[in-house]
Amino acid sequence: MAGILDLNQLLKSMQPELKQGEYIFCCLAGKLADYVHLEPLATFVEEEGLTLILKAETADKAGITFESKYNLITLNVHSSLEAVGGLTAAVSAKLTEHGISANVVAAFYHDHIFVQTNKAQAAMKALGEIG
């Protein structure tokens, strides 16, 4: 099934959902195989190291340090990867209006937005203003 390309349709049907739990971002040395037991939600290899997105409780138990905790908001619309830029820009602009920073991760079916835990409810309200 192909994802939606039309930005207006994406914005009208994105259905943001605040997921349970808190997540952290960290950068560690080594390979993904070294950390697969931590069940990272997402990973990215950078020159500086391996970035992991982990459940906060998992990071705490493993003794991994991090700067902030985040909540995850999933946009429940199947966006085309070719349309992600427009959706990301619109969502980011709305959150910026409310002083909320976001880390957007585009996956195959959905876009996922990480916002600081203390701003999650405000982010949901702001996203409700779109469409």
XYZ file of N, CA and C in Angstrom:
393
model
N 0.850 -1.177 0.000
C 0.000 0.000 0.000
C 0.896 1.241 0.000
N 0.639 2.124 -0.922
C 1.447 3.342 -1.051
C 1.048 4.361 0.009
N 2.032 5.120 0.464
C 1.778 6.169 1.441
C 1.158 7.399 0.791
N 0.588 8.252 1.623
C -0.057 9.480 1.160
C 1.009 10.513 0.821
N 0.868 11.155 -0.330
C 1.796 12.192 -0.774
C 1.264 13.598 -0.529
N -0.047 13.768 -0.606
C -0.662 15.093 -0.518
C -0.556 15.657 0.902
N 0.121 16.808 1.041
C 0.357 17.389 2.363
C -0.944 17.731 3.079
N -1.905 18.318 2.385
C -3.172 18.665 3.043
C -3.880 17.439 3.579
N -3.878 16.366 2.802
C -4.500 15.123 3.258
C -3.747 14.550 4.460
N -2.428 14.610 4.424
C -1.622 14.128 5.546
C -1.960 14.896 6.825
N -2.016 16.224 6.712
C -2.259 17.057 7.886
C -3.656 16.839 8.456
N -4.637 16.616 7.594
C -6.018 16.413 8.060
C -6.226 15.055 8.712
N -5.385 14.088 8.360
C -5.627 12.726 8.833
C -4.502 12.149 9.682
N -3.619 12.987 10.215
C -2.416 12.472 10.876
C -2.646 11.839 12.246
N -3.709 12.113 12.946
C -4.078 11.483 14.217
C -2.907 11.251 15.172
N -2.380 12.315 15.783
C -1.265 12.136 16.725
C -1.677 11.311 17.949
N -0.800 10.406 18.345
C -1.057 9.547 19.506
C 0.143 9.589 20.438
N -0.081 9.980 21.673
C 0.967 10.000 22.687
C 1.133 8.582 23.237
N 2.305 8.016 23.021
C 2.576 6.652 23.457
C 2.990 6.634 24.923
N 2.811 5.512 25.561
C 3.204 5.340 26.955
C 4.713 5.208 27.064
N 5.264 5.655 28.168
C 6.672 5.463 28.447
C 7.527 6.659 28.092
N 8.745 6.614 28.599
C 9.721 7.670 28.340
C 10.914 7.057 27.627
N 11.533 7.878 26.779
C 12.669 7.430 25.983
C 13.839 8.385 26.169
N 15.026 7.865 25.841
C 16.235 8.688 25.907
C 17.035 8.494 24.621
N 17.896 9.465 24.339
C 18.855 9.370 23.250
C 20.237 9.282 23.884
N 21.068 8.402 23.367
C 22.446 8.310 23.850
C 23.352 7.953 22.680
N 24.629 8.211 22.862
C 25.622 7.863 21.854
C 26.686 7.009 22.538
N 26.915 5.820 22.000
C 27.827 4.864 22.610
C 28.854 4.371 21.607
N 29.970 3.900 22.101
C 30.996 3.304 21.247
C 30.616 1.854 20.968
N 31.063 1.347 19.859
C 30.818 -0.058 19.537
C 29.840 -0.228 18.404
N 29.398 -1.460 18.239
C 28.486 -1.820 17.160
C 27.116 -2.156 17.739
N 26.110 -2.113 16.881
C 24.751 -2.423 17.314
C 24.678 -3.780 17.994
N 25.423 -4.740 17.510
C 25.406 -6.082 18.111
C 25.757 -6.042 19.599
N 26.539 -5.043 20.011
C 26.910 -4.904 21.414
C 25.732 -4.483 22.294
N 24.693 -3.920 21.674
C 23.595 -3.323 22.437
C 22.220 -3.868 22.070
N 22.169 -4.860 21.212
C 20.879 -5.376 20.774
C 20.046 -5.889 21.955
N 20.707 -6.356 22.993
C 19.992 -6.850 24.183
C 19.199 -5.739 24.887
N 19.522 -4.481 24.600
C 18.795 -3.352 25.195
C 17.511 -3.032 24.428
N 17.301 -3.714 23.322
C 16.117 -3.557 22.481
C 15.858 -2.093 22.112
N 16.825 -1.454 21.432
C 16.635 -0.054 21.051
C 15.436 0.108 20.114
N 14.720 1.209 20.296
C 13.599 1.523 19.415
C 14.128 1.933 18.043
N 15.248 2.644 18.023
C 15.869 3.067 16.771
C 17.358 3.263 17.004
N 18.104 3.203 15.902
C 19.551 3.395 15.963
C 20.000 4.194 14.751
N 21.150 4.818 14.893
C 21.765 5.498 13.761
C 23.267 5.538 13.989
N 24.026 5.180 12.973
C 25.484 5.184 13.069
C 25.998 6.534 12.587
N 26.741 7.219 13.460
C 27.365 8.489 13.120
C 28.873 8.333 13.295
N 29.629 9.271 12.790
C 31.084 9.218 12.950
C 31.485 9.201 14.417
N 30.718 9.885 15.262
C 31.059 10.005 16.680
C 30.690 8.773 17.495
N 29.826 7.923 16.947
C 29.410 6.738 17.681
C 28.047 6.258 17.235
N 27.518 5.318 17.984
C 26.228 4.705 17.697
C 25.150 5.388 18.528
N 24.209 6.044 17.864
C 23.088 6.660 18.569
C 22.009 5.605 18.776
N 21.525 5.521 20.005
C 20.423 4.616 20.349
C 19.273 5.423 20.922
N 18.062 5.031 20.585
C 16.872 5.534 21.271
C 16.373 4.358 22.093
N 16.396 4.552 23.402
C 16.055 3.479 24.339
C 14.936 3.905 25.273
N 14.239 2.924 25.821
C 13.324 3.219 26.918
C 14.169 3.748 28.070
N 13.687 4.767 28.747
C 14.443 5.378 29.843
C 14.744 4.361 30.937
N 13.800 3.508 31.252
C 14.024 2.516 32.314
C 15.119 1.524 31.921
N 15.214 1.190 30.651
C 16.270 0.298 30.173
C 17.636 0.959 30.330
N 17.708 2.246 29.947
C 18.967 2.984 30.081
C 19.382 3.078 31.546
N 18.429 3.356 32.426
C 18.726 3.438 33.858
C 19.290 2.118 34.372
N 18.631 1.019 34.038
C 19.078 -0.298 34.498
C 20.461 -0.656 33.974
N 20.786 -0.175 32.754
C 22.079 -0.486 32.146
C 23.164 0.509 32.545
N 22.792 1.531 33.327
C 23.769 2.529 33.759
C 24.202 3.480 32.660
N 23.358 3.660 31.676
C 23.675 4.551 30.554
C 23.236 5.964 30.917
N 24.141 6.908 30.757
C 23.814 8.302 31.074
C 23.151 8.971 29.874
N 22.310 9.949 30.184
C 21.594 10.681 29.149
C 21.249 12.058 29.681
N 20.889 12.953 28.774
C 20.608 14.336 29.156
C 19.152 14.587 29.508
N 18.226 14.038 28.739
C 16.800 14.342 28.920
C 15.949 13.122 28.634
N 14.728 13.189 29.127
C 13.741 12.151 28.823
C 12.709 12.727 27.858
N 12.224 11.846 26.995
C 11.293 12.252 25.951
C 10.088 11.337 25.930
N 8.975 11.910 25.486
C 7.794 11.107 25.180
C 7.698 10.986 23.668
N 7.047 9.948 23.234
C 6.911 9.646 21.818
C 5.484 9.929 21.366
N 5.369 10.704 20.302
C 4.080 10.950 19.656
C 4.177 10.357 18.258
N 3.267 9.447 17.932
C 3.223 8.854 16.604
C 2.104 9.499 15.810
N 2.417 9.896 14.580
C 1.402 10.431 13.676
C 0.832 9.241 12.917
N -0.402 8.881 13.252
C -1.014 7.676 12.699
C -1.624 7.928 11.330
N -0.751 8.212 10.391
C -1.134 8.309 8.988
C 0.026 7.720 8.195
N -0.288 6.961 7.162
C 0.764 6.332 6.353
C 1.276 7.357 5.353
N 2.292 8.077 5.763
C 2.887 9.089 4.906
C 3.901 8.446 3.969
N 3.920 8.933 2.749
C 4.938 8.476 1.808
C 6.278 9.052 2.247
N 7.324 8.287 2.106
C 8.656 8.792 2.438
C 9.016 9.982 1.555
N 8.404 10.076 0.393
C 8.639 11.211 -0.499
C 7.925 12.465 -0.024
N 6.967 12.345 0.879
C 6.201 13.488 1.376
C 6.619 13.917 2.767
N 7.523 13.198 3.386
C 7.887 13.432 4.786
C 8.356 14.858 5.032
N 9.114 15.431 4.103
C 9.632 16.782 4.315
C 8.551 17.798 4.593
N 7.469 17.760 3.835
C 6.371 18.706 4.037
C 5.666 18.496 5.361
N 5.426 17.246 5.698
C 4.765 16.929 6.963
C 5.664 17.317 8.133
N 6.935 16.974 8.040
C 7.888 17.321 9.092
C 7.958 18.828 9.283
N 8.009 19.569 8.186
C 8.092 21.032 8.268
C 6.851 21.614 8.927
N 5.675 21.134 8.556
C 4.427 21.657 9.113
C 4.312 21.356 10.605
N 4.656 20.137 10.982
C 4.591 19.739 12.395
C 5.629 20.511 13.208
N 6.833 20.609 12.688
C 7.894 21.338 13.392
C 7.535 22.806 13.576
N 6.961 23.410 12.536
C 6.563 24.824 12.620
C 5.508 25.033 13.700
N 4.535 24.143 13.772
C 3.471 24.268 14.782
C 4.050 24.111 16.187
N 4.934 23.156 16.370
C 5.533 22.964 17.690
C 6.426 24.145 18.049
N 7.133 24.687 17.078
C 7.978 25.865 17.312
C 7.141 27.054 17.779
N 5.957 27.219 17.206
C 5.041 28.298 17.635
C 4.766 28.227 19.131
N 4.807 27.024 19.675
C 4.501 26.794 21.094
C 5.763 26.594 21.936
N 6.930 26.863 21.349
C 8.180 26.741 22.095
C 8.566 25.313 22.433
N 8.190 24.390 21.568
C 8.456 22.971 21.820
C 9.434 22.464 20.763
N 10.579 21.957 21.222
C 11.517 21.359 20.280
C 11.121 19.905 20.051
N 11.524 19.389 18.891
C 11.132 18.025 18.552
C 12.242 17.336 17.785
N 12.314 16.043 17.969
C 13.201 15.203 17.180
C 12.273 14.280 16.398
N 12.235 14.457 15.084
C 11.327 13.693 14.237
C 12.077 12.533 13.598
N 11.497 11.352 13.702
C 12.044 10.160 13.080
C 11.007 9.669 12.073
N 11.402 9.621 10.817
C 10.517 9.104 9.779
C 10.803 7.622 9.594
N 9.792 6.809 9.806
C 9.919 5.378 9.553
C 9.119 5.053 8.286
N 9.017 3.792 7.941
C 8.379 3.429 6.681
C 6.911 3.835 6.624
N 6.150 3.570 7.675
C 4.719 3.864 7.670
C 4.356 5.193 8.310
N 5.027 5.562 9.390
C 4.609 6.722 10.173
C 5.788 7.623 10.517
N 5.445 8.832 10.899
C 6.427 9.754 11.456
C 6.258 9.726 12.966
N 7.373 9.810 13.665
C 7.384 9.726 15.124
C 8.110 10.948 15.657
N 7.512 11.583 16.649
C 8.052 12.826 17.182
C 8.388 12.620 18.654
N 9.634 12.896 18.998
C 10.063 12.841 20.388
C 10.091 14.264 20.927
N 9.363 14.499 22.023
C 9.336 15.803 22.679
C 9.702 15.616 24.143
N 10.289 16.639 24.743
C 10.645 16.522 26.155
C 9.390 16.178 26.964
N 9.562 15.278 27.909
C 8.448 14.756 28.684
C 7.574 15.851 29.279
N 8.200 16.915 29.790
C 7.407 17.966 30.435
C 6.631 18.821 29.426
N 6.817 18.580 28.122
C 6.092 19.348 27.106
C 5.190 18.465 26.245
N 5.026 17.212 26.607
C 4.264 16.272 25.787
C 2.795 16.667 25.654
N 2.169 17.037 26.750
C 0.749 17.416 26.675
C 0.563 18.687 25.853
N 1.455 19.645 26.005
C 1.391 20.878 25.205
C 1.606 20.558 23.727
N 2.473 19.604 23.436
C 2.704 19.203 22.049
C 1.456 18.562 21.445
N 0.800 17.729 22.219
C -0.436 17.104 21.721
C -1.490 18.177 21.434
N -1.610 19.145 22.308
C -2.567 20.232 22.096
C -2.202 21.017 20.829
N -0.930 21.334 20.671
C -0.483 22.078 19.489
C -0.746 21.294 18.214
N -0.468 20.001 18.222
C -0.705 19.185 17.038
C -2.188 19.075 16.713
N -3.018 19.176 17.733
C -4.467 19.172 17.525
C -4.954 20.414 16.782
N -4.165 21.443 16.752
C -4.518 22.668 16.047
C -4.291 22.551 14.531
N -3.578 21.518 14.123
C -3.281 21.338 12.704
C -4.439 20.592 12.036
N -4.725 20.960 10.813
C -5.733 20.244 10.027
C -7.086 20.824 10.181
